[in-house]
CSV table of C-alpha atoms and ligand atoms in Angstrom, one decimal:
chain,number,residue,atom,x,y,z
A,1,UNK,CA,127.0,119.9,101.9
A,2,UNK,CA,125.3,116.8,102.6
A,3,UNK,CA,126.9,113.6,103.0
A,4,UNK,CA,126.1,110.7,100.7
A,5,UNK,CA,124.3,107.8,102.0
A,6,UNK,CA,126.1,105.0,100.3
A,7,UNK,CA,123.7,102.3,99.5
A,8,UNK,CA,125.5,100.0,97.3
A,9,UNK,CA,128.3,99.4,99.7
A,10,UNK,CA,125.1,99.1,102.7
A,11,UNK,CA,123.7,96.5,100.5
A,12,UNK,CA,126.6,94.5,99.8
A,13,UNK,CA,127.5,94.4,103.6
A,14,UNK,CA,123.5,93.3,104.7
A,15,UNK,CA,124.2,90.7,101.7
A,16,UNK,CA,127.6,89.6,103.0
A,17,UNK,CA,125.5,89.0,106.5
A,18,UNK,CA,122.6,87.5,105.3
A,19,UNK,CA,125.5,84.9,103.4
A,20,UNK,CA,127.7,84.5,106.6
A,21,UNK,CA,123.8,83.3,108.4
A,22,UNK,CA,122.9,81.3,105.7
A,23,UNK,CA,126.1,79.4,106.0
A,24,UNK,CA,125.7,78.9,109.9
A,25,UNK,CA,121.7,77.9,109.3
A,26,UNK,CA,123.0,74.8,106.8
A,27,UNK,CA,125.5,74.0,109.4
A,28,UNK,CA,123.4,73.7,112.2
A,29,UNK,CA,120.4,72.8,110.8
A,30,UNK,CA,120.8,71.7,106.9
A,31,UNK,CA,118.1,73.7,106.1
A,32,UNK,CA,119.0,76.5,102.4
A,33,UNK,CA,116.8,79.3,102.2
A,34,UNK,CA,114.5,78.8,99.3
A,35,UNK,CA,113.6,81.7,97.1
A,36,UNK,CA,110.6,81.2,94.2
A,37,UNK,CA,109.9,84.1,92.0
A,38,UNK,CA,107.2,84.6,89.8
A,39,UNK,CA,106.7,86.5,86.8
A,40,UNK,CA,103.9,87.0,84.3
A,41,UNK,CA,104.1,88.1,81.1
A,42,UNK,CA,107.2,89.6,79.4
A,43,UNK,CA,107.6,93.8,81.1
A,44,UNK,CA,111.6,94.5,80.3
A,45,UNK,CA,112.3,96.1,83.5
A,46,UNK,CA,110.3,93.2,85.8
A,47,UNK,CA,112.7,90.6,83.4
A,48,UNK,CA,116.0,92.8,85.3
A,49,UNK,CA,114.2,92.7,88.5
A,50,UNK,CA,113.9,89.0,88.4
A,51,UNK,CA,117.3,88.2,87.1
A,52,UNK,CA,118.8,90.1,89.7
A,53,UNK,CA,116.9,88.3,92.0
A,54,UNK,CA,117.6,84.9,91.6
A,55,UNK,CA,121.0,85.9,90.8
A,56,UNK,CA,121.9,87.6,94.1
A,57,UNK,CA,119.4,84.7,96.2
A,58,UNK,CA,122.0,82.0,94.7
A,59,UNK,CA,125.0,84.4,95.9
A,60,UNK,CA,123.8,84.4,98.6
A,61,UNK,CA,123.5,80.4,99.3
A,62,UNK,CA,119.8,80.3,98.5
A,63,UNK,CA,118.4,78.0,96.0
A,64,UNK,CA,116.5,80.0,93.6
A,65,UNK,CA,113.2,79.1,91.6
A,66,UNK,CA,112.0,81.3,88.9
A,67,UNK,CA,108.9,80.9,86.9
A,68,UNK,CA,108.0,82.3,84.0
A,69,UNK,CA,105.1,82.1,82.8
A,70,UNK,CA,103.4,84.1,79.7
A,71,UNK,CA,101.1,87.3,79.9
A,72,UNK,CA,97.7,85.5,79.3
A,73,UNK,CA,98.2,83.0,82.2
A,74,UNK,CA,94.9,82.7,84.2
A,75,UNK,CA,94.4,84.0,87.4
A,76,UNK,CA,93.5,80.2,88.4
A,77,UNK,CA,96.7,78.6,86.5
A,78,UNK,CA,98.9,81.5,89.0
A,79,UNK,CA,96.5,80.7,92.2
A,80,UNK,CA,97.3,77.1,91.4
A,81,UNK,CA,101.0,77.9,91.1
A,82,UNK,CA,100.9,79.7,94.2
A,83,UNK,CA,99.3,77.1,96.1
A,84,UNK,CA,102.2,74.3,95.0
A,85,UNK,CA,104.8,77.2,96.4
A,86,UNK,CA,103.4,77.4,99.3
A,87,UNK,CA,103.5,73.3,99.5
A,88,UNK,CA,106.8,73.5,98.4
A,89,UNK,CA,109.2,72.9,102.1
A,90,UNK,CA,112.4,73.8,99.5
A,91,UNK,CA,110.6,77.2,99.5
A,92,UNK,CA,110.4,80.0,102.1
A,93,UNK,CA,110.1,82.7,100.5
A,94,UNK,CA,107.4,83.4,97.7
A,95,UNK,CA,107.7,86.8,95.6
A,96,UNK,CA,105.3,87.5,92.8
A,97,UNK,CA,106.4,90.3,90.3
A,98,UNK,CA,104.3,93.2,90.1
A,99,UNK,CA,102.4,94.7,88.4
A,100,UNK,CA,100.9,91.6,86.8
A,101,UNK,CA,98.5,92.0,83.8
A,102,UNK,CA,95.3,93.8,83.8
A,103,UNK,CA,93.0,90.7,84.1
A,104,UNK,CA,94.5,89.2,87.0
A,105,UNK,CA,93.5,90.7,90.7
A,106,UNK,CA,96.8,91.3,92.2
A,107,UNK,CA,95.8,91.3,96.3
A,108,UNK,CA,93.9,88.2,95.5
A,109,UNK,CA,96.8,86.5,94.6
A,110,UNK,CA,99.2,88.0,96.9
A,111,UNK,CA,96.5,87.2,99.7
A,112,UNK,CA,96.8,83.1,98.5
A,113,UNK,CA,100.7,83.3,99.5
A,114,UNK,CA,101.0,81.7,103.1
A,115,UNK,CA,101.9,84.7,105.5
A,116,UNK,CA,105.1,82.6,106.6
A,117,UNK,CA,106.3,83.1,103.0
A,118,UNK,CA,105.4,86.4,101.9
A,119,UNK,CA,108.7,87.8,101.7
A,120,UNK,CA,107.7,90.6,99.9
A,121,UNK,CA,105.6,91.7,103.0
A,122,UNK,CA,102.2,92.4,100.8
A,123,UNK,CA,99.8,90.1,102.5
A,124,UNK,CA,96.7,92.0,104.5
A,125,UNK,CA,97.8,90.0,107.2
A,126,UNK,CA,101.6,91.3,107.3
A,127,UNK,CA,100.4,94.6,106.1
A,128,UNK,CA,97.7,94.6,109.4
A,129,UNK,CA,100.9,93.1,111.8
A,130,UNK,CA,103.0,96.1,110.3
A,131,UNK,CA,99.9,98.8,111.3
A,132,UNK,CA,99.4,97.2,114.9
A,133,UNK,CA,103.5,97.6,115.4
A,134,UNK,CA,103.5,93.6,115.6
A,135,UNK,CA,106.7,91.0,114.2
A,136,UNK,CA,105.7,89.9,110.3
A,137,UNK,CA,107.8,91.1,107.0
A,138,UNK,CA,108.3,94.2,106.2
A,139,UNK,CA,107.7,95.1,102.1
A,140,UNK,CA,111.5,95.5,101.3
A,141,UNK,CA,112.0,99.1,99.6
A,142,UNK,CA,111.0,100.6,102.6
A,143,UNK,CA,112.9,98.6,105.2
A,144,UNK,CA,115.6,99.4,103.3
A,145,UNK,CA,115.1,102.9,103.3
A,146,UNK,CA,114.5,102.6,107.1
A,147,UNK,CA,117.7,101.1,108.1
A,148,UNK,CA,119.4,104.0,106.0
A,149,UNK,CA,117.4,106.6,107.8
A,150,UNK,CA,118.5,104.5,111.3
A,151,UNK,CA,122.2,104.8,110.8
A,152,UNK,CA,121.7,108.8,109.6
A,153,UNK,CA,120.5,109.8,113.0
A,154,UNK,CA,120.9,109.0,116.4
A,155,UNK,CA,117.1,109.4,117.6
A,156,UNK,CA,114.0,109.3,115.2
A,157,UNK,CA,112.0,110.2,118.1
A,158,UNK,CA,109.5,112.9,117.7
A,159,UNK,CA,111.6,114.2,114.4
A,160,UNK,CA,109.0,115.2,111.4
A,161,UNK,CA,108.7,112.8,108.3
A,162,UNK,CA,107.1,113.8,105.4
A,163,UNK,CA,106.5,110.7,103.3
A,164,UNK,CA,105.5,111.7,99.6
A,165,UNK,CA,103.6,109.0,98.2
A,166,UNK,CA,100.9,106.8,99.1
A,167,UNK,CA,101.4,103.3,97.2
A,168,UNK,CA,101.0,100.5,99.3
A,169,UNK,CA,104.4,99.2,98.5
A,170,UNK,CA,106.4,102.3,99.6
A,171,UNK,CA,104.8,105.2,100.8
A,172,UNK,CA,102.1,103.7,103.1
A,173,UNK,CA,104.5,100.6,105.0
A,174,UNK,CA,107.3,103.3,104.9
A,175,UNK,CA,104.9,105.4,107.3
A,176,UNK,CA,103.6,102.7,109.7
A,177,UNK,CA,107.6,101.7,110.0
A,178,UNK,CA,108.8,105.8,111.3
A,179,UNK,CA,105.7,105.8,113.5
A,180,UNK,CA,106.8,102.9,114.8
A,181,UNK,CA,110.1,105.0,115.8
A,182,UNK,CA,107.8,107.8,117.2
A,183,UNK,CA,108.6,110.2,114.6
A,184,UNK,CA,104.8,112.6,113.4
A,185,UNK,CA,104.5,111.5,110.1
A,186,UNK,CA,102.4,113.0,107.2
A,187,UNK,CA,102.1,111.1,103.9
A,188,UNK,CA,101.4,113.9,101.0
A,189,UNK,CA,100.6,112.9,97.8
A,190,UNK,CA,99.9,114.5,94.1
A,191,UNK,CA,96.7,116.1,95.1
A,192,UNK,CA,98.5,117.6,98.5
A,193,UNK,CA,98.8,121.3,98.7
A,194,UNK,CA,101.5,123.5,99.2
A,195,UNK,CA,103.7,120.4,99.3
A,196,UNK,CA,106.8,122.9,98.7
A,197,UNK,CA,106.2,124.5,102.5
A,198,UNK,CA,104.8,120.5,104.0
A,199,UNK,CA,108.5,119.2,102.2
A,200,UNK,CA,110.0,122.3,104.4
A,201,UNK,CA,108.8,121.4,107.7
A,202,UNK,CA,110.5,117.7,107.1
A,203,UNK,CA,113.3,116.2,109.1
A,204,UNK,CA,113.2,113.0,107.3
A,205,UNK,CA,112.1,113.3,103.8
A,206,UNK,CA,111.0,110.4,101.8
A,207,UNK,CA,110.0,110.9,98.1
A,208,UNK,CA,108.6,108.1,96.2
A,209,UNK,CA,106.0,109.4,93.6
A,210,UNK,CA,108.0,108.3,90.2
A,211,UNK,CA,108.5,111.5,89.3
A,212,UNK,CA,111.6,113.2,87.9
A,213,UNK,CA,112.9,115.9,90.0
A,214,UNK,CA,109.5,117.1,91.5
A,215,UNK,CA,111.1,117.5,94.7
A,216,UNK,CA,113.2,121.1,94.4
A,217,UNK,CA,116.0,121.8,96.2
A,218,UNK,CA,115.1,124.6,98.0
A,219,UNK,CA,112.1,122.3,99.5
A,220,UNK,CA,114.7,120.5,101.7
A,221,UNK,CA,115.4,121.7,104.8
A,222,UNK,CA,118.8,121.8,106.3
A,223,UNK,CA,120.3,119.1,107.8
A,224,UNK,CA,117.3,117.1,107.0
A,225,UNK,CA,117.5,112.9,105.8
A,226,UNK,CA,116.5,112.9,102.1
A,227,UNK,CA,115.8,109.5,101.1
A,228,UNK,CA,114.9,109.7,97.2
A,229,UNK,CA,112.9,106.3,95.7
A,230,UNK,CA,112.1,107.4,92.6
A,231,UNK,CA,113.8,105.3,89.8
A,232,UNK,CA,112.4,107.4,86.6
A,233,UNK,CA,114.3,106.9,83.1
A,234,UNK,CA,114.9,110.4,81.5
A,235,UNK,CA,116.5,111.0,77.9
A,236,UNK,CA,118.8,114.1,78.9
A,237,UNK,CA,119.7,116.5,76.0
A,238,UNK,CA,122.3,115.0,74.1
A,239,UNK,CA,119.5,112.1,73.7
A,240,UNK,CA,121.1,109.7,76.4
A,241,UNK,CA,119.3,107.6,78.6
A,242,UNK,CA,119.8,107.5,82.3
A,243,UNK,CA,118.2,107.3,85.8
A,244,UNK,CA,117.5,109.7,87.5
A,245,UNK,CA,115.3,110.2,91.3
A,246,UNK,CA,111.8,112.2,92.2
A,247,UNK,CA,114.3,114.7,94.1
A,248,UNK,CA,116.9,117.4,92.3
A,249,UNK,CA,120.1,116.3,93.7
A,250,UNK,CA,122.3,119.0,92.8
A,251,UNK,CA,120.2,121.6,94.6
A,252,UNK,CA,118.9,118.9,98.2
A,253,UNK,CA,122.7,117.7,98.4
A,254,UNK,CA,123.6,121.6,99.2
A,255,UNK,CA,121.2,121.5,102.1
A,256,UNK,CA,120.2,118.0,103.4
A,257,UNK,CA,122.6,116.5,106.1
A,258,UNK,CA,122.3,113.1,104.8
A,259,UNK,CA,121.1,112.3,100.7
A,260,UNK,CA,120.6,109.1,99.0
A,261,UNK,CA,121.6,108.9,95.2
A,262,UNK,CA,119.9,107.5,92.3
A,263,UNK,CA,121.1,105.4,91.2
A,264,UNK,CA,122.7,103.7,94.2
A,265,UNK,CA,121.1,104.5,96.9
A,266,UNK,CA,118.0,102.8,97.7
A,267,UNK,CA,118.0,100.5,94.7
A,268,UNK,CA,120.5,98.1,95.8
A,269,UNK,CA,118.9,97.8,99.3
A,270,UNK,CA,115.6,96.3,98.2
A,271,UNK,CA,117.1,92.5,96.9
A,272,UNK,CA,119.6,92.9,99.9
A,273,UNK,CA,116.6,93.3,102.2
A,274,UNK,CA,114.5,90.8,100.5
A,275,UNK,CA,117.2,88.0,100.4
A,276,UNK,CA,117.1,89.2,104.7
A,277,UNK,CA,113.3,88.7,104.5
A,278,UNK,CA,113.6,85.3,103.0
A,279,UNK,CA,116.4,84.0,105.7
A,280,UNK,CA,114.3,84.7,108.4
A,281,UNK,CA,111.7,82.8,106.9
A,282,UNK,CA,114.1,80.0,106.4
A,283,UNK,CA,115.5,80.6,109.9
A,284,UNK,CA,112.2,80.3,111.5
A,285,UNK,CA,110.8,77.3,109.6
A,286,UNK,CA,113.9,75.7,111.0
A,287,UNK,CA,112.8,76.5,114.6
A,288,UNK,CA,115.8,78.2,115.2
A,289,UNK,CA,113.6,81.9,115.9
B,301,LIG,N1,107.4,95.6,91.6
B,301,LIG,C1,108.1,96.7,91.9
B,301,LIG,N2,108.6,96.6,93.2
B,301,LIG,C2,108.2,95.4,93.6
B,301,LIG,C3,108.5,94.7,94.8
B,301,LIG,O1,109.1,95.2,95.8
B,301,LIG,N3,107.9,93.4,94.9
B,301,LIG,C4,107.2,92.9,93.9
B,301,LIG,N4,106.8,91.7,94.0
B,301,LIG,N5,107.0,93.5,92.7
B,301,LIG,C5,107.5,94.8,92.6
């Protein structure tokens, strides 16, 4: 029986850290961490994402800065808003929402954020520092998934990862950061074959493909790190709604030696790890890094 990587309780201690720093940084230097937000256009589940942002950033001892700002924004009028952000010295950290709407070019705006302030970690720039194993922010669903995966073992060196997945916001940073930590990494995806026996050979598994349940139990190998980032809504039988992961807990938590739950296991750790991001942006734009 696997044991249950707890990431609520993770999250609230990185966030009870990142609070303690934030309290020291004002005191030495009277410099709050400043997170702006963005959102376009009104998508329910981006609105909880950025409630829950600015929430947990003023929690924290950040100021917080949303902006809302309705679906048929241009892509100028959110450059131009960018731009003012990345004026703004009240600001350090600069997330905009995604997925933003269909006529707006979401890597040209990302690319507009200054890399200092691209907490989010999507800039070419910090995606190219991330490849080349250099210091620049990390996107935050997989750094959170990779200090998990740190504290489940005592050596990721030369251990198998099997990353399913290939979005540039999960599956591909989440490889770069296990090479990093010398582990052979393959990223499989929906058009891999015989994923079941790839999934078998993996010490770390990582699914994050949105899909309910597509990876079986008896895929997992024993003793291996599941780490499940699939958030999927499913209406079970009696017609409730609930969440539920890409991986089928019931059977992997029989053989993994370490599982993440969904919900609360990688979900929490993404705003804790982004609220991280954004102090060390406010740490070094202090000159205290
Ligand atoms: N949409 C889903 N996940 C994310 C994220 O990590 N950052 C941003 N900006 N948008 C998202």
């Amino acid at each position: 029986m696997a044991s249950i990587i707890d990431g609520k309780a993770r999250a609230q201690q990185l966030r009870q850290s990142v609070a303690e720093k934030t309290r020291e940084l004002k005191d030495r230097t009277g410099v709050t961490p400043g997170l702006a937000v963005v959102i376009v256009g009104d998508d329910p589940a981006s609105q909880v994402y950025v409630r829950n942002k600015g929430k947990q950033a003023l929690e924290a001892g950040f100021e917080s800065f949303t902006h809302t700002l309705p679906a048929e924004t241009t892509e100028a009028a959110l450059l131009d808003l960018v731009d003012q952000l990345n004026r703004d010295d009240r600001v350090h950290g600069i997330l905009v929402q995604l997925p933003l709407p269909d006529h707006i070019d979401e890597q040209r705006v990302i690319n507009r954020i200054s890399p200092d302030k691209d907490v989010d970690g999507f800039h070419v720039e910090n995606v190219g520092k991330l490849v080349i194993g250099a210091d620049g922010f990390v996107p935050c669903t997989p750094l959170g998934c990779w200090m998990m995966i740190r504290e489940s073992v005592e050596s990721l060196s030369g251990l198998n990862a099997v990353i399913v997945g290939r979005s540039n916001i999960v599956g591909k940073p989440m490889a770069f950061l296990l090479l990093r930590e010398h582990c052979t990494v393959t990223i499989a995806h929906s058009r891999t074959q015989a994923l079941d026996e790839l999934c078998r050979s993996a010490d770390i598994l990582v699914a994050a493909v949105g899909r309910p349940g597509i990876i079986q139990g008896d895929w997992v190998k024993p003793g291996a790190v599941v780490i499940d980032v699939g958030i999927n809504r499913v209406t079970d039988d009696s017609g409730k709604s609930r969440l539920t992961g890409d991986v089928d807990f019931d059977g992997a938590v029989e053989r993994a030696g370490h599982i993440t739950p969904v919900p609360g296991g990688v979900g929490p750790m993404t705003i804790a790890c982004l609220l991280s991001n954004t102090l060390k942006s406010a740490t070094r734009a202090a000159g205290q890094e």
